[in-house]
Amino acid sequence: MPYAAGELSANALAADGKVVATDTVQTTGSPARLQVKTDRTTLGTDGQDAAVVAVSVLDDHGRVVRNDDRRVTFGLKGPGRILGVGNGNPADHDPDKADNRTSFHGRCIAVIEAGTNAGVLELTAASPGLTPARVEFTVH
């Protein structure tokens, strides 16, 4: 099938012809901003509580730009540290203990760990030419 910009949908059908799953992908625009997501924003002060922060490269319409692999740099302020970074790319041999990672199919992660002092952690993800993103964690 020749390439054409737009939307592609696929439906999975059961033996009786009923649709049991569907998926849609859309052509994206140029990378515009970063987005961060985490499953929680509260961490304990035991010095071992950690959270995974997922980073996505998005276009102007909020769609993940899956064909964009770019260096994302992380900054952390407050009572904690960046434990590591990753992207799921088995061919990427960058160190996991770092403050930056190249995205893979428009995504990467940072793992942060709270220290033993209460306060606010602020994680920032930045990449040249894109609007950065940030998330705050309450440590108590």
Coordinates of N, CA and C in Angstrom, one line a residue:
M1 N 0.8 -1.2 0.0 CA 0.0 0.0 0.0 C 0.9 1.2 0.0
P2 N 0.7 2.2 -0.9 CA 1.5 3.4 -0.9 C 1.2 4.3 0.3
Y3 N 2.2 5.0 0.7 CA 2.1 5.9 1.9 C 1.1 7.0 1.5
A4 N 0.3 7.4 2.4 CA -0.6 8.5 2.3 C -0.8 9.0 3.8
A5 N -0.7 10.3 4.0 CA -1.0 10.9 5.3 C -2.5 10.7 5.6
G6 N -2.8 10.6 6.9 CA -4.2 10.4 7.3 C -4.3 9.5 8.5
E7 N -5.4 8.7 8.5 CA -5.7 7.8 9.6 C -5.9 6.4 9.1
L8 N -5.4 5.5 9.9 CA -5.5 4.0 9.5 C -6.2 3.3 10.7
S9 N -7.2 2.6 10.5 CA -7.9 1.9 11.5 C -7.9 0.4 11.2
A10 N -7.8 -0.4 12.3 CA -7.9 -1.8 12.1 C -8.9 -2.4 13.1
N11 N -9.7 -3.4 12.7 CA -10.6 -4.0 13.6 C -10.3 -5.5 13.7
A12 N -10.4 -6.1 14.9 CA -10.2 -7.5 15.1 C -11.6 -8.1 15.2
L13 N -11.9 -9.1 14.5 CA -13.2 -9.7 14.5 C -13.1 -11.1 15.1
A14 N -14.1 -11.5 15.9 CA -14.3 -12.8 16.4 C -14.9 -13.7 15.3
A15 N -14.9 -15.0 15.6 CA -15.4 -15.9 14.6 C -16.8 -15.6 14.1
D16 N -17.6 -15.0 15.0 CA -19.0 -14.7 14.7 C -19.1 -13.3 14.0
G17 N -18.0 -12.7 13.7 CA -18.0 -11.4 13.0 C -18.1 -10.2 13.8
K18 N -18.2 -10.3 15.1 CA -18.3 -9.2 16.0 C -16.9 -8.6 16.2
V19 N -16.9 -7.2 16.3 CA -15.6 -6.5 16.5 C -15.3 -6.7 18.0
V20 N -14.1 -7.2 18.2 CA -13.6 -7.4 19.6 C -12.5 -6.5 20.0
A21 N -11.9 -5.9 19.1 CA -10.8 -4.9 19.3 C -10.7 -4.0 18.1
T22 N -10.2 -2.7 18.4 CA -10.0 -1.8 17.3 C -8.8 -0.9 17.7
D23 N -8.1 -0.5 16.7 CA -7.0 0.4 17.0 C -6.9 1.4 15.8
T24 N -6.5 2.6 16.1 CA -6.4 3.7 15.1 C -5.0 4.4 15.3
V25 N -4.4 4.7 14.2 CA -3.2 5.5 14.2 C -3.4 6.6 13.2
Q26 N -2.8 7.8 13.5 CA -2.9 9.0 12.7 C -1.5 9.5 12.3
T27 N -1.4 10.1 11.2 CA -0.2 10.8 10.8 C 0.0 12.0 11.8
T28 N 1.2 12.1 12.3 CA 1.4 13.2 13.2 C 2.2 14.4 12.5
G29 N 2.1 15.5 13.2 CA 2.9 16.7 12.7 C 4.3 16.7 13.3
S30 N 4.9 17.8 13.2 CA 6.3 17.9 13.7 C 6.3 17.9 15.2
P31 N 7.3 17.4 15.9 CA 7.4 17.5 17.3 C 7.3 18.9 17.8
A32 N 6.5 19.1 18.9 CA 6.3 20.4 19.4 C 6.5 20.6 20.9
R33 N 6.3 19.5 21.6 CA 6.4 19.6 23.1 C 6.6 18.2 23.7
L34 N 7.0 18.3 25.0 CA 7.2 17.1 25.7 C 6.0 17.0 26.7
Q35 N 5.7 15.8 27.0 CA 4.6 15.5 28.0 C 5.2 14.5 29.0
V36 N 4.9 14.7 30.3 CA 5.3 13.8 31.4 C 4.1 13.2 32.1
K37 N 4.1 11.9 32.4 CA 3.0 11.3 33.1 C 3.6 10.4 34.1
T38 N 2.9 10.3 35.3 CA 3.3 9.4 36.3 C 2.1 8.8 37.0
D39 N 2.2 7.7 37.6 CA 1.0 7.1 38.3 C 0.7 7.7 39.7
R40 N 1.7 8.4 40.2 CA 1.5 9.0 41.5 C 2.4 10.2 41.7
T41 N 2.0 11.1 42.6 CA 2.8 12.3 42.8 C 3.1 12.5 44.3
T42 N 3.0 11.5 45.1 CA 3.3 11.5 46.5 C 4.3 10.4 46.8
L43 N 5.4 10.7 47.5 CA 6.4 9.8 47.8 C 6.7 9.8 49.3
G44 N 7.2 8.7 49.9 CA 7.5 8.7 51.3 C 8.9 9.1 51.5
T45 N 9.3 9.3 52.8 CA 10.6 9.8 53.2 C 11.5 8.7 53.7
D46 N 11.3 7.5 53.2 CA 12.1 6.4 53.7 C 13.4 6.2 52.9
G47 N 13.7 7.1 52.0 CA 14.9 7.1 51.2 C 14.9 6.0 50.1
Q48 N 13.8 5.3 49.9 CA 13.7 4.2 48.9 C 12.5 4.3 48.1
D49 N 11.6 5.2 48.3 CA 10.4 5.3 47.5 C 10.7 6.0 46.2
A50 N 10.2 5.3 45.1 CA 10.6 5.7 43.8 C 9.3 5.8 42.9
A51 N 9.4 6.6 41.8 CA 8.3 6.7 40.8 C 8.9 6.7 39.4
V52 N 8.2 6.2 38.5 CA 8.5 6.2 37.1 C 7.8 7.3 36.4
V53 N 8.5 8.1 35.7 CA 7.9 9.2 34.9 C 8.1 8.9 33.4
A54 N 7.0 8.8 32.7 CA 7.0 8.5 31.3 C 7.0 9.8 30.6
V55 N 7.9 9.9 29.6 CA 8.0 11.2 28.7 C 7.6 10.8 27.3
S56 N 6.8 11.7 26.7 CA 6.4 11.5 25.3 C 6.7 12.7 24.5
V57 N 7.1 12.6 23.3 CA 7.3 13.7 22.3 C 6.0 13.8 21.6
L58 N 5.3 15.0 21.7 CA 4.0 15.2 21.1 C 4.1 16.3 20.0
D59 N 3.1 16.2 19.1 CA 2.9 17.2 18.1 C 2.0 18.3 18.6
D60 N 1.6 19.2 17.8 CA 0.7 20.3 18.2 C -0.7 19.8 18.6
H61 N -1.1 18.6 18.2 CA -2.4 18.1 18.5 C -2.4 17.1 19.6
G62 N -1.2 16.9 20.3 CA -1.1 16.0 21.4 C -0.9 14.6 21.0
R63 N -0.5 14.3 19.8 CA -0.3 12.9 19.4 C 1.2 12.6 19.5
V64 N 1.5 11.4 20.0 CA 2.9 10.9 20.1 C 3.5 10.8 18.7
V65 N 4.7 11.5 18.6 CA 5.4 11.5 17.3 C 6.3 10.3 17.4
R66 N 5.8 9.1 16.9 CA 6.5 7.8 17.0 C 7.8 7.7 16.2
N67 N 8.0 8.6 15.2 CA 9.2 8.5 14.4 C 10.2 9.5 14.8
D68 N 10.1 10.0 16.0 CA 11.0 11.0 16.5 C 11.9 10.5 17.6
D69 N 13.1 10.4 17.4 CA 14.1 10.0 18.5 C 15.0 11.1 18.8
R70 N 14.9 11.7 20.0 CA 15.7 12.9 20.3 C 16.1 12.8 21.7
R71 N 17.2 13.5 22.0 CA 17.8 13.5 23.4 C 16.9 14.3 24.3
V72 N 16.5 13.7 25.4 CA 15.7 14.4 26.5 C 16.6 14.5 27.7
T73 N 16.7 15.7 28.3 CA 17.5 15.9 29.5 C 16.6 16.2 30.6
F74 N 16.9 15.5 31.8 CA 16.1 15.6 33.0 C 16.8 16.5 34.0
G75 N 16.0 17.3 34.7 CA 16.6 18.0 35.9 C 15.7 17.8 37.1
L76 N 16.3 17.6 38.2 CA 15.5 17.4 39.4 C 15.9 18.3 40.5
K77 N 14.9 19.0 41.1 CA 15.1 19.9 42.2 C 14.4 19.3 43.4
G78 N 15.0 19.4 44.6 CA 14.4 19.0 45.8 C 15.0 17.8 46.4
P79 N 14.4 17.2 47.5 CA 15.0 16.1 48.3 C 14.9 14.8 47.6
G80 N 15.7 14.5 46.6 CA 15.7 13.3 45.9 C 16.7 13.2 44.8
R81 N 16.7 12.1 44.0 CA 17.7 12.0 43.0 C 17.1 11.2 41.8
I82 N 17.7 11.3 40.6 CA 17.3 10.5 39.5 C 18.0 9.2 39.6
L83 N 17.3 8.1 39.7 CA 17.9 6.8 39.8 C 18.4 6.3 38.5
G84 N 17.6 6.6 37.4 CA 18.0 6.1 36.1 C 17.1 6.6 35.1
V85 N 17.4 6.2 33.8 CA 16.6 6.6 32.7 C 16.6 5.4 31.7
G86 N 15.6 5.4 30.8 CA 15.5 4.3 29.9 C 14.6 4.6 28.7
N87 N 14.6 3.8 27.7 CA 13.7 4.0 26.6 C 13.2 2.8 25.9
G88 N 13.6 1.6 26.4 CA 13.0 0.3 25.8 C 13.7 -0.1 24.5
N89 N 14.7 0.6 24.0 CA 15.4 0.3 22.8 C 16.5 -0.7 23.1
P90 N 16.4 -2.0 22.7 CA 17.5 -2.9 23.0 C 18.8 -2.6 22.3
A91 N 18.8 -1.8 21.3 CA 20.1 -1.4 20.6 C 20.7 -0.2 21.2
D92 N 20.1 0.5 22.2 CA 20.6 1.7 22.9 C 21.5 1.2 24.0
H93 N 22.8 1.6 23.9 CA 23.8 1.3 25.0 C 24.2 2.4 25.8
D94 N 23.4 3.5 25.8 CA 23.7 4.6 26.7 C 23.6 4.1 28.2
P95 N 24.3 4.7 29.1 CA 24.2 4.3 30.5 C 22.8 4.6 31.0
D96 N 22.3 3.7 31.9 CA 21.0 3.9 32.5 C 21.1 4.9 33.7
K97 N 22.2 5.0 34.3 CA 22.4 6.0 35.4 C 22.9 7.3 34.7
A98 N 22.0 8.1 34.4 CA 22.3 9.4 33.7 C 21.2 10.4 33.9
D99 N 21.3 11.6 33.4 CA 20.3 12.6 33.5 C 19.7 12.9 32.1
N100 N 20.0 12.0 31.1 CA 19.4 12.2 29.8 C 19.3 10.9 29.1
R101 N 18.4 10.9 28.1 CA 18.2 9.7 27.3 C 17.6 10.1 25.9
T102 N 17.9 9.3 24.9 CA 17.3 9.5 23.6 C 16.0 8.8 23.6
S103 N 14.9 9.5 23.2 CA 13.6 8.8 23.1 C 13.7 7.7 22.0
F104 N 12.8 6.8 22.2 CA 12.7 5.7 21.2 C 11.2 5.6 20.8
H105 N 10.9 5.8 19.5 CA 9.6 5.8 19.0 C 8.8 6.9 19.8
G106 N 9.5 8.0 20.1 CA 8.9 9.2 20.8 C 8.6 9.1 22.3
R107 N 9.3 8.1 22.9 CA 9.1 7.9 24.3 C 10.4 7.5 25.1
C108 N 10.4 7.9 26.4 CA 11.5 7.5 27.3 C 11.0 7.6 28.7
I109 N 11.8 7.2 29.7 CA 11.4 7.3 31.1 C 12.5 7.8 31.9
A110 N 12.2 8.3 33.1 CA 13.1 8.6 34.2 C 12.5 8.0 35.4
V111 N 13.4 7.5 36.3 CA 13.0 6.9 37.6 C 13.6 7.8 38.6
I112 N 12.7 8.4 39.5 CA 13.2 9.3 40.5 C 13.0 8.6 41.9
E113 N 13.9 8.9 42.8 CA 13.8 8.4 44.2 C 13.8 9.6 45.2
A114 N 12.8 9.5 46.1 CA 12.8 10.5 47.2 C 13.8 10.2 48.2
G115 N 14.3 11.3 48.9 CA 15.3 11.1 49.9 C 14.6 10.9 51.3
T116 N 15.2 11.3 52.3 CA 14.7 11.1 53.7 C 14.1 12.4 54.3
N117 N 14.2 13.5 53.5 CA 13.6 14.8 54.0 C 12.3 15.1 53.2
A118 N 11.4 15.7 54.0 CA 10.1 16.1 53.4 C 10.4 17.3 52.5
G119 N 9.5 17.5 51.5 CA 9.6 18.6 50.6 C 8.9 18.4 49.3
V120 N 9.3 19.1 48.3 CA 8.7 19.0 47.0 C 9.8 18.7 46.0
L121 N 9.6 17.6 45.2 CA 10.5 17.3 44.1 C 9.9 17.9 42.8
E122 N 10.8 18.5 42.0 CA 10.3 18.9 40.7 C 11.2 18.3 39.6
L123 N 10.6 17.5 38.8 CA 11.3 16.9 37.6 C 10.9 17.7 36.4
T124 N 12.0 18.1 35.6 CA 11.8 18.7 34.4 C 12.4 17.9 33.3
A125 N 11.7 17.8 32.1 CA 12.1 17.1 30.9 C 12.3 18.2 29.9
A126 N 13.4 18.2 29.2 CA 13.6 19.3 28.2 C 14.4 18.7 27.0
S127 N 14.1 19.2 25.8 CA 14.8 18.8 24.6 C 14.8 20.1 23.7
P128 N 16.0 20.4 23.0 CA 16.0 21.6 22.2 C 14.9 21.6 21.2
G129 N 14.3 22.8 21.1 CA 13.3 23.1 20.1 C 11.9 22.6 20.5
L130 N 11.7 22.0 21.7 CA 10.4 21.6 22.2 C 10.1 22.3 23.5
T131 N 8.8 22.5 23.7 CA 8.3 23.0 25.0 C 8.6 22.0 26.1
P132 N 9.3 22.3 27.1 CA 9.6 21.3 28.2 C 8.4 21.0 29.0
A133 N 8.5 20.0 29.8 CA 7.4 19.5 30.7 C 7.9 19.3 32.1
R134 N 7.1 19.4 33.1 CA 7.5 19.2 34.4 C 6.4 18.5 35.3
V135 N 6.8 17.9 36.3 CA 5.9 17.3 37.3 C 6.5 17.5 38.7
E136 N 5.6 17.7 39.6 CA 6.0 17.8 41.0 C 5.5 16.7 41.9
F137 N 6.4 16.3 42.8 CA 6.1 15.2 43.8 C 6.1 15.8 45.2
T138 N 5.2 15.4 46.0 CA 5.2 15.8 47.4 C 5.9 14.6 48.1
V139 N 6.9 15.0 48.9 CA 7.6 14.0 49.7 C 7.3 14.2 51.2
H140 N 6.7 13.2 51.8 CA 6.4 13.3 53.2 C 6.4 12.0 53.9

